[in-house]
Amino acid sequence: MENKQTDLLSLYPEELTELIVSLGEPKYRAGQIFPALHKGIRPSAMTNISKATAEKIENALPCRMPEIEQKLVSKVDGTVKYLFRLHDGECIESVVMRYNHGNTICVSSQVGCRMGCAFCASTIGGKVRDLTAGEILGQVIVASADMGERISNIVLMGIGEPMDNYDNVLRFLRLVNDERGICIGYRHISLSTCGHVDGIRRLMKEDLPITLSISLHAADDEVRDKIMPINKRWNVSELLAACLDWWRATGRRISFEYTLIDGQNSSPADAAHLAGVLNSALRGKPSRGEKFPIHVNLIPVNPVRETGLMPPAPDKIEAFRAALEKKGIRATVRRKLGPDINASCGQLRRQHKEEN
Ligand code: SAH
């Protein structure tokens, strides 16, 4: 059984209707309130319902829209970073990236993270709590309302491990896709996981045509064990087997993220090993007459003060990319957005915590 929802924004339309009716209000109110909520208008700010009715509803279940605690706009590329404050004073981050094809928001799924990846700022203080579906959705709503622009793509790549908050993340995906609300197509949504195999196997059965991103970062179990503790639970071969099954079940491509850390996972031997492992696990395993489209996103590690990890020199990064391509694996080096606002997730929240 799913837990009971604690905020208005987390409710499916049918649940909102149920609540409204239980408060003695006509059913059609829910049809007014749901779209308004998803535009960032709380019941008490709606002009077509009375103050008393709005109060009754918000007393029954609070709205809990995230509040903008801090907003940074990059002078270089217009990337916008938000530090949002939640009802209990906890903070999370979201980033809006501006591309030619539209705005993409990167949202957080938890306050902190318990996955313990060695290079990541979000996990340093551990996990504080899960976000509700409404708190994940609220990031999209408030950012869009604040910018006065539509957001057309979502990546679940902010603070937290989405698969570690499965029920709320799934609820968020369904809510943000709802045609009575923001209505973002599943094909415009990516979910990134550090390699939570149970989550991947569960999600492939939900029949949502989203894109899956896998934070791989090492193809060798010994190295991956060291930088990503989740590898001790599900190793590289179990993870890639789940990826193959995902692709066979959904027909949706997977993108592999590989953070390059100097001296840890970025030598020519690491590139050769990565290509070998991906090719033997995935290539030559066709489904529906197609070959698994392997694509690796290379991300020079973003230095986090507490970790001391550094990216390799540019020529080493290029050599790594070229070595993958030579083995038939498409690889691109990710362009860094918002370099002047420290746009990678997790760092602003830490800074804010230290200062307060
Ligand atoms: N927990 C999920 C989603 C959040 S992290 C996951 O692990 O996929 C989003 C991406 O940023 C992941 O690929 C993560 O490994 C990467 N990342 C975290 N810290 C980083 C850093 N300091 N430099 C570069 N990438 C980093």
Short mmCIF file of C-alpha atoms and ligand atoms in Angstrom, two decimals:
data_model
loop_
_atom_site.label_atom_id
_atom_site.label_comp_id
_atom_site.label_asym_id
_atom_site.label_seq_id
_atom_site.Cartn_x
_atom_site.Cartn_y
_atom_site.Cartn_z
CA MET A 1 0.00 0.00 0.00
CA GLU A 2 1.16 3.47 -0.80
CA ASN A 3 1.54 5.98 2.02
CA LYS A 4 -1.09 8.65 2.43
CA GLN A 5 -0.16 11.92 0.71
CA THR A 6 0.69 14.90 2.88
CA ASP A 7 0.31 17.83 0.46
CA LEU A 8 -2.18 18.98 -2.16
CA LEU A 9 0.37 18.96 -4.96
CA SER A 10 0.96 15.24 -4.50
CA LEU A 11 -2.64 14.29 -5.23
CA TYR A 12 -3.82 12.65 -8.44
CA PRO A 13 -6.91 14.38 -9.88
CA GLU A 14 -9.20 11.61 -8.61
CA GLU A 15 -7.77 11.92 -5.11
CA LEU A 16 -8.23 15.69 -5.16
CA THR A 17 -11.84 15.17 -6.21
CA GLU A 18 -12.34 12.76 -3.35
CA LEU A 19 -10.93 15.28 -0.88
CA ILE A 20 -13.04 18.14 -2.22
CA VAL A 21 -16.21 16.09 -2.11
CA SER A 22 -15.42 14.92 1.43
CA LEU A 23 -15.29 18.57 2.44
CA GLY A 24 -18.83 19.10 1.15
CA GLU A 25 -17.76 20.97 -1.98
CA PRO A 26 -19.03 20.22 -5.48
CA LYS A 27 -16.95 17.88 -7.61
CA TYR A 28 -16.25 20.46 -10.32
CA ARG A 29 -14.09 22.45 -7.89
CA ALA A 30 -11.39 19.79 -8.29
CA GLY A 31 -11.43 20.47 -12.01
CA GLN A 32 -10.72 24.13 -11.26
CA ILE A 33 -8.13 23.56 -8.57
CA PHE A 34 -5.93 20.87 -10.16
CA PRO A 35 -4.89 22.94 -13.23
CA ALA A 36 -4.47 26.06 -11.08
CA LEU A 37 -2.24 24.25 -8.60
CA HIS A 38 -0.09 23.00 -11.44
CA LYS A 39 0.33 26.58 -12.65
CA GLY A 40 1.53 27.59 -9.20
CA ILE A 41 -1.73 29.14 -7.99
CA ARG A 42 -2.78 27.91 -4.57
CA PRO A 43 -6.49 27.74 -3.66
CA SER A 44 -6.27 30.91 -1.51
CA ALA A 45 -4.94 32.83 -4.54
CA MET A 46 -7.64 31.60 -6.92
CA THR A 47 -10.18 34.23 -7.91
CA ASN A 48 -13.00 31.83 -8.78
CA ILE A 49 -13.39 30.25 -5.34
CA SER A 50 -14.33 31.89 -2.07
CA LYS A 51 -11.84 32.59 0.70
CA ALA A 52 -13.75 30.28 3.04
CA THR A 53 -13.64 27.38 0.60
CA ALA A 54 -9.94 27.91 -0.11
CA GLU A 55 -9.21 27.99 3.59
CA LYS A 56 -11.16 24.80 4.19
CA ILE A 57 -9.19 23.00 1.50
CA GLU A 58 -5.77 24.24 2.56
CA ASN A 59 -6.58 23.38 6.17
CA ALA A 60 -7.49 19.85 5.16
CA LEU A 61 -4.20 19.41 3.30
CA PRO A 62 -1.46 22.04 2.97
CA CYS A 63 -0.30 23.08 -0.49
CA ARG A 64 3.45 23.17 0.27
CA MET A 65 4.74 24.87 -2.84
CA PRO A 66 8.57 25.18 -2.58
CA GLU A 67 9.78 28.74 -1.95
CA ILE A 68 12.65 30.38 -3.77
CA GLU A 69 15.41 30.87 -1.19
CA GLN A 70 18.06 31.87 -3.70
CA LYS A 71 18.25 32.23 -7.50
CA LEU A 72 21.41 32.46 -9.57
CA VAL A 73 21.43 33.28 -13.27
CA SER A 74 24.51 32.51 -15.38
CA LYS A 75 25.83 35.47 -17.34
CA VAL A 76 27.50 33.03 -19.70
CA ASP A 77 24.56 30.95 -20.95
CA GLY A 78 21.42 31.97 -19.02
CA THR A 79 21.31 28.77 -16.94
CA VAL A 80 19.19 29.42 -13.85
CA LYS A 81 19.86 27.73 -10.55
CA TYR A 82 17.28 27.70 -7.77
CA LEU A 83 17.76 26.90 -4.12
CA PHE A 84 14.27 25.98 -2.92
CA ARG A 85 13.15 26.04 0.69
CA LEU A 86 10.67 23.39 1.76
CA HIS A 87 8.00 23.69 4.47
CA ASP A 88 10.29 22.19 7.13
CA GLY A 89 13.20 24.50 6.30
CA GLU A 90 15.19 21.90 4.30
CA CYS A 91 16.65 23.08 1.00
CA ILE A 92 17.00 21.43 -2.39
CA GLU A 93 18.32 22.56 -5.77
CA SER A 94 16.96 22.68 -9.30
CA VAL A 95 18.64 23.94 -12.46
CA VAL A 96 16.97 25.20 -15.63
CA MET A 97 19.09 24.86 -18.78
CA ARG A 98 18.22 26.76 -21.90
CA TYR A 99 18.60 24.86 -25.15
CA ASN A 100 17.45 25.72 -28.66
CA HIS A 101 14.77 23.05 -28.39
CA GLY A 102 13.39 24.46 -25.12
CA ASN A 103 13.97 24.64 -21.39
CA THR A 104 15.12 21.59 -19.48
CA ILE A 105 14.84 21.40 -15.71
CA CYS A 106 17.01 19.21 -13.54
CA VAL A 107 15.07 18.33 -10.38
CA SER A 108 15.98 16.83 -7.01
CA SER A 109 14.23 13.73 -5.67
CA GLN A 110 15.49 13.63 -2.07
CA VAL A 111 16.94 15.98 0.55
CA GLY A 112 20.50 14.67 0.53
CA CYS A 113 21.36 11.15 -0.60
CA ARG A 114 22.48 7.92 1.03
CA MET A 115 24.23 6.36 -1.96
CA GLY A 116 27.69 7.54 -0.90
CA CYS A 117 29.31 8.12 -4.33
CA ALA A 118 32.87 9.35 -3.71
CA PHE A 119 32.76 12.33 -6.10
CA CYS A 120 29.30 13.68 -5.32
CA ALA A 121 28.44 16.70 -3.15
CA SER A 122 24.82 15.63 -2.57
CA THR A 123 25.71 12.62 -0.47
CA ILE A 124 28.18 14.24 1.93
CA GLY A 125 25.70 14.78 4.78
CA GLY A 126 23.72 11.60 4.01
CA LYS A 127 20.00 11.48 3.31
CA VAL A 128 17.74 13.72 5.37
CA ARG A 129 14.42 12.63 3.86
CA ASP A 130 12.55 11.75 0.69
CA LEU A 131 10.73 14.43 -1.25
CA THR A 132 7.00 14.00 -1.74
CA ALA A 133 5.72 13.80 -5.31
CA GLY A 134 4.37 17.33 -4.82
CA GLU A 135 7.76 18.63 -3.77
CA ILE A 136 9.36 17.23 -6.91
CA LEU A 137 6.54 18.60 -9.05
CA GLY A 138 6.69 21.92 -7.18
CA GLN A 139 10.21 22.52 -8.49
CA VAL A 140 8.93 22.41 -12.07
CA ILE A 141 5.88 24.55 -11.28
CA VAL A 142 7.65 27.28 -9.33
CA ALA A 143 10.62 27.53 -11.71
CA SER A 144 8.32 27.77 -14.71
CA ALA A 145 6.08 30.37 -13.05
CA ASP A 146 9.07 32.40 -11.88
CA MET A 147 10.66 32.43 -15.34
CA GLY A 148 7.34 32.95 -17.08
CA GLU A 149 8.34 30.28 -19.56
CA ARG A 150 7.29 26.78 -20.40
CA ILE A 151 9.57 23.96 -19.32
CA SER A 152 9.48 21.20 -21.89
CA ASN A 153 12.01 18.65 -20.67
CA ILE A 154 12.82 17.15 -17.29
CA VAL A 155 15.85 15.30 -16.04
CA LEU A 156 15.79 13.62 -12.64
CA MET A 157 19.46 14.28 -12.06
CA GLY A 158 19.46 16.63 -9.10
CA ILE A 159 20.02 15.78 -5.46
CA GLY A 160 19.03 12.24 -4.48
CA GLU A 161 18.64 8.78 -5.96
CA PRO A 162 15.22 8.58 -7.65
CA MET A 163 15.01 4.79 -7.31
CA ASP A 164 15.51 5.14 -3.55
CA ASN A 165 12.25 7.16 -3.47
CA TYR A 166 10.44 5.00 -5.99
CA ASP A 167 6.76 5.51 -5.14
CA ASN A 168 6.95 9.29 -4.93
CA VAL A 169 9.03 9.55 -8.11
CA LEU A 170 6.57 7.38 -10.01
CA ARG A 171 3.69 9.51 -8.73
CA PHE A 172 5.59 12.63 -9.82
CA LEU A 173 6.10 11.20 -13.33
CA ARG A 174 2.39 10.50 -13.68
CA LEU A 175 1.41 13.90 -12.29
CA VAL A 176 3.72 15.92 -14.52
CA ASN A 177 2.50 13.96 -17.52
CA ASP A 178 -1.19 14.55 -16.71
CA GLU A 179 -2.97 16.43 -19.50
CA ARG A 180 -4.96 18.48 -17.00
CA GLY A 181 -1.69 19.83 -15.57
CA ILE A 182 1.75 20.55 -17.01
CA CYS A 183 1.52 17.68 -19.49
CA ILE A 184 5.15 16.91 -20.27
CA GLY A 185 5.48 13.81 -22.45
CA TYR A 186 7.34 10.82 -21.02
CA ARG A 187 9.67 10.98 -24.01
CA HIS A 188 10.82 14.35 -22.71
CA ILE A 189 11.74 12.96 -19.30
CA SER A 190 15.01 11.28 -18.27
CA LEU A 191 15.61 9.49 -15.01
CA SER A 192 19.15 8.96 -13.81
CA THR A 193 20.14 6.20 -11.41
CA CYS A 194 23.42 5.19 -9.82
CA GLY A 195 22.56 1.60 -10.72
CA HIS A 196 19.66 0.55 -8.50
CA VAL A 197 18.81 -2.69 -10.29
CA ASP A 198 15.58 -3.43 -8.37
CA GLY A 199 14.31 0.02 -9.31
CA ILE A 200 15.24 -0.42 -12.97
CA ARG A 201 13.47 -3.78 -13.09
CA ARG A 202 10.39 -2.37 -11.40
CA LEU A 203 10.22 0.72 -13.57
CA MET A 204 10.47 -1.23 -16.83
CA LYS A 205 7.13 -2.84 -15.99
CA GLU A 206 5.32 0.50 -15.53
CA ASP A 207 5.21 1.07 -19.28
CA LEU A 208 6.41 4.69 -19.20
CA PRO A 209 8.44 5.58 -22.30
CA ILE A 210 10.98 7.70 -20.42
CA THR A 211 14.73 7.70 -21.07
CA LEU A 212 16.94 5.96 -18.55
CA SER A 213 20.39 7.30 -17.69
CA ILE A 214 22.85 5.07 -15.92
CA SER A 215 25.61 6.61 -13.84
CA LEU A 216 28.25 4.03 -14.66
CA HIS A 217 31.54 5.84 -13.97
CA ALA A 218 33.59 2.63 -13.99
CA ALA A 219 33.31 -0.69 -15.79
CA ASP A 220 35.67 -2.51 -13.47
CA ASP A 221 34.03 -3.82 -10.29
CA GLU A 222 37.05 -3.11 -8.15
CA VAL A 223 37.13 0.56 -9.19
CA ARG A 224 33.34 0.93 -9.13
CA ASP A 225 33.12 -0.62 -5.65
CA LYS A 226 35.48 2.08 -4.48
CA ILE A 227 33.74 5.11 -6.00
CA MET A 228 30.11 3.88 -5.94
CA PRO A 229 29.11 1.76 -2.93
CA ILE A 230 25.90 0.60 -4.68
CA ASN A 231 28.15 -1.59 -6.83
CA LYS A 232 28.62 -3.89 -3.85
CA ARG A 233 24.89 -4.58 -3.94
CA TRP A 234 24.53 -4.87 -7.73
CA ASN A 235 27.74 -5.23 -9.72
CA VAL A 236 28.51 -4.08 -13.26
CA SER A 237 27.35 -7.26 -14.96
CA GLU A 238 24.04 -7.34 -13.03
CA LEU A 239 23.53 -3.68 -13.88
CA LEU A 240 24.20 -4.14 -17.60
CA ALA A 241 21.94 -7.21 -17.69
CA ALA A 242 19.14 -5.03 -16.28
CA CYS A 243 19.92 -2.39 -18.93
CA LEU A 244 19.60 -4.94 -21.71
CA ASP A 245 16.28 -6.13 -20.29
CA TRP A 246 15.08 -2.53 -19.97
CA TRP A 247 15.81 -1.86 -23.61
CA ARG A 248 14.20 -5.11 -24.71
CA ALA A 249 11.08 -4.43 -22.63
CA THR A 250 10.62 -0.73 -23.45
CA GLY A 251 12.44 -0.17 -26.75
CA ARG A 252 13.77 3.02 -25.15
CA ARG A 253 17.42 3.89 -25.36
CA ILE A 254 19.69 4.20 -22.36
CA SER A 255 22.44 6.72 -21.93
CA PHE A 256 25.51 5.92 -19.89
CA GLU A 257 27.08 8.67 -17.82
CA TYR A 258 30.78 8.39 -17.14
CA THR A 259 32.42 10.95 -14.86
CA LEU A 260 36.12 11.23 -15.61
CA ILE A 261 38.26 11.47 -12.49
CA ASP A 262 41.97 11.94 -12.85
CA GLY A 263 43.96 8.95 -11.64
CA GLN A 264 40.88 6.79 -10.94
CA ASN A 265 38.91 5.78 -14.02
CA SER A 266 40.28 7.75 -16.97
CA SER A 267 43.40 5.97 -18.30
CA PRO A 268 43.63 4.44 -21.81
CA ALA A 269 43.34 1.03 -20.14
CA ASP A 270 40.10 2.13 -18.43
CA ALA A 271 38.72 3.23 -21.82
CA ALA A 272 39.61 -0.09 -23.42
CA HIS A 273 38.08 -1.99 -20.51
CA LEU A 274 34.88 0.10 -20.62
CA ALA A 275 34.51 -0.50 -24.36
CA GLY A 276 35.10 -4.21 -23.91
CA VAL A 277 32.58 -4.57 -21.10
CA LEU A 278 29.85 -2.57 -22.88
CA ASN A 279 30.39 -4.35 -26.17
CA SER A 280 30.29 -7.82 -24.70
CA ALA A 281 27.28 -7.11 -22.46
CA LEU A 282 25.18 -5.18 -24.95
CA ARG A 283 26.38 -5.30 -28.51
CA GLY A 284 25.35 -8.18 -30.70
CA LYS A 285 22.27 -8.62 -28.48
CA PRO A 286 19.65 -7.40 -30.90
CA SER A 287 16.01 -6.82 -30.10
CA ARG A 288 13.28 -6.19 -32.70
CA GLY A 289 15.96 -6.38 -35.36
CA GLU A 290 17.90 -3.47 -33.88
CA LYS A 291 21.22 -3.29 -32.14
CA PHE A 292 21.53 -1.81 -28.69
CA PRO A 293 22.48 1.83 -29.30
CA ILE A 294 25.36 2.34 -26.91
CA HIS A 295 26.06 5.96 -26.07
CA VAL A 296 28.41 7.23 -23.40
CA ASN A 297 28.28 10.75 -22.00
CA LEU A 298 31.67 11.73 -20.63
CA ILE A 299 31.59 14.26 -17.80
CA PRO A 300 34.82 15.77 -16.54
CA VAL A 301 34.37 15.55 -12.77
CA ASN A 302 33.27 18.78 -11.21
CA PRO A 303 35.65 19.48 -8.36
CA VAL A 304 33.87 19.39 -5.00
CA ARG A 305 35.88 21.00 -2.22
CA GLU A 306 35.37 18.15 0.23
CA THR A 307 36.48 15.37 -2.15
CA GLY A 308 39.66 16.77 -3.68
CA LEU A 309 38.96 14.87 -6.93
CA MET A 310 40.05 16.55 -10.16
CA PRO A 311 39.20 16.08 -13.85
CA PRO A 312 41.89 14.79 -16.22
CA ALA A 313 43.64 17.25 -18.58
CA PRO A 314 41.69 18.00 -21.81
CA ASP A 315 44.02 15.89 -23.99
CA LYS A 316 43.42 12.87 -21.74
CA ILE A 317 39.66 13.39 -21.96
CA GLU A 318 39.83 13.53 -25.75
CA ALA A 319 42.02 10.41 -25.81
CA PHE A 320 39.44 8.57 -23.68
CA ARG A 321 36.65 9.59 -26.03
CA ALA A 322 38.62 8.62 -29.11
CA ALA A 323 39.48 5.22 -27.62
CA LEU A 324 35.77 4.47 -27.13
CA GLU A 325 34.88 5.59 -30.66
CA LYS A 326 37.60 3.35 -32.05
CA LYS A 327 35.83 0.38 -30.46
CA GLY A 328 32.54 1.46 -32.05
CA ILE A 329 31.06 3.24 -29.05
CA ARG A 330 29.55 6.68 -29.52
CA ALA A 331 30.86 9.04 -26.90
CA THR A 332 30.42 12.75 -26.33
CA VAL A 333 32.01 15.04 -23.79
CA ARG A 334 29.33 16.95 -21.93
CA ARG A 335 29.38 20.69 -22.34
CA LYS A 336 29.43 22.48 -19.03
CA LEU A 337 26.55 24.90 -18.48
CA GLY A 338 26.41 27.68 -15.91
CA PRO A 339 30.15 27.59 -15.09
CA ASP A 340 29.90 30.88 -13.20
CA ILE A 341 27.07 29.77 -10.86
CA ASN A 342 28.36 26.41 -9.76
CA ALA A 343 25.39 24.87 -11.51
CA SER A 344 26.09 21.23 -10.69
CA CYS A 345 23.72 19.98 -8.07
CA GLY A 346 24.41 19.54 -4.40
CA GLN A 347 26.98 22.25 -3.89
CA LEU A 348 24.69 25.22 -3.33
CA ARG A 349 22.69 23.33 -0.70
CA ARG A 350 25.89 22.45 1.16
CA GLN A 351 27.11 26.02 1.03
CA HIS A 352 23.76 27.27 2.31
CA LYS A 353 23.77 24.72 5.17
CA GLU A 354 27.25 25.81 6.25
CA GLU A 355 26.32 29.48 6.27
CA ASN A 356 23.16 29.04 8.33
N1 SAH B 1 21.41 9.58 -8.05
C1 SAH B 1 21.24 9.67 -9.47
C2 SAH B 1 20.90 11.05 -9.98
C3 SAH B 1 21.64 12.24 -9.43
S1 SAH B 1 23.29 12.60 -9.87
C4 SAH B 1 22.45 9.12 -10.17
O1 SAH B 1 23.41 8.78 -9.52
O2 SAH B 1 22.41 8.97 -11.38
C5 SAH B 1 23.38 13.15 -11.51
C6 SAH B 1 24.69 12.81 -12.16
O3 SAH B 1 25.78 13.66 -11.70
C7 SAH B 1 25.14 11.38 -11.88
O4 SAH B 1 25.60 10.80 -13.06
C8 SAH B 1 26.26 11.61 -10.90
O5 SAH B 1 27.10 10.49 -10.84
C9 SAH B 1 26.91 12.86 -11.43
N2 SAH B 1 27.80 13.56 -10.50
C10 SAH B 1 27.69 13.67 -9.17
N3 SAH B 1 28.70 14.40 -8.67
C11 SAH B 1 29.46 14.80 -9.72
C12 SAH B 1 30.65 15.56 -9.85
N4 SAH B 1 31.25 16.09 -8.79
N5 SAH B 1 31.13 15.75 -11.08
C13 SAH B 1 30.51 15.22 -12.16
N6 SAH B 1 29.39 14.49 -12.10
C14 SAH B 1 28.88 14.26 -10.89
#
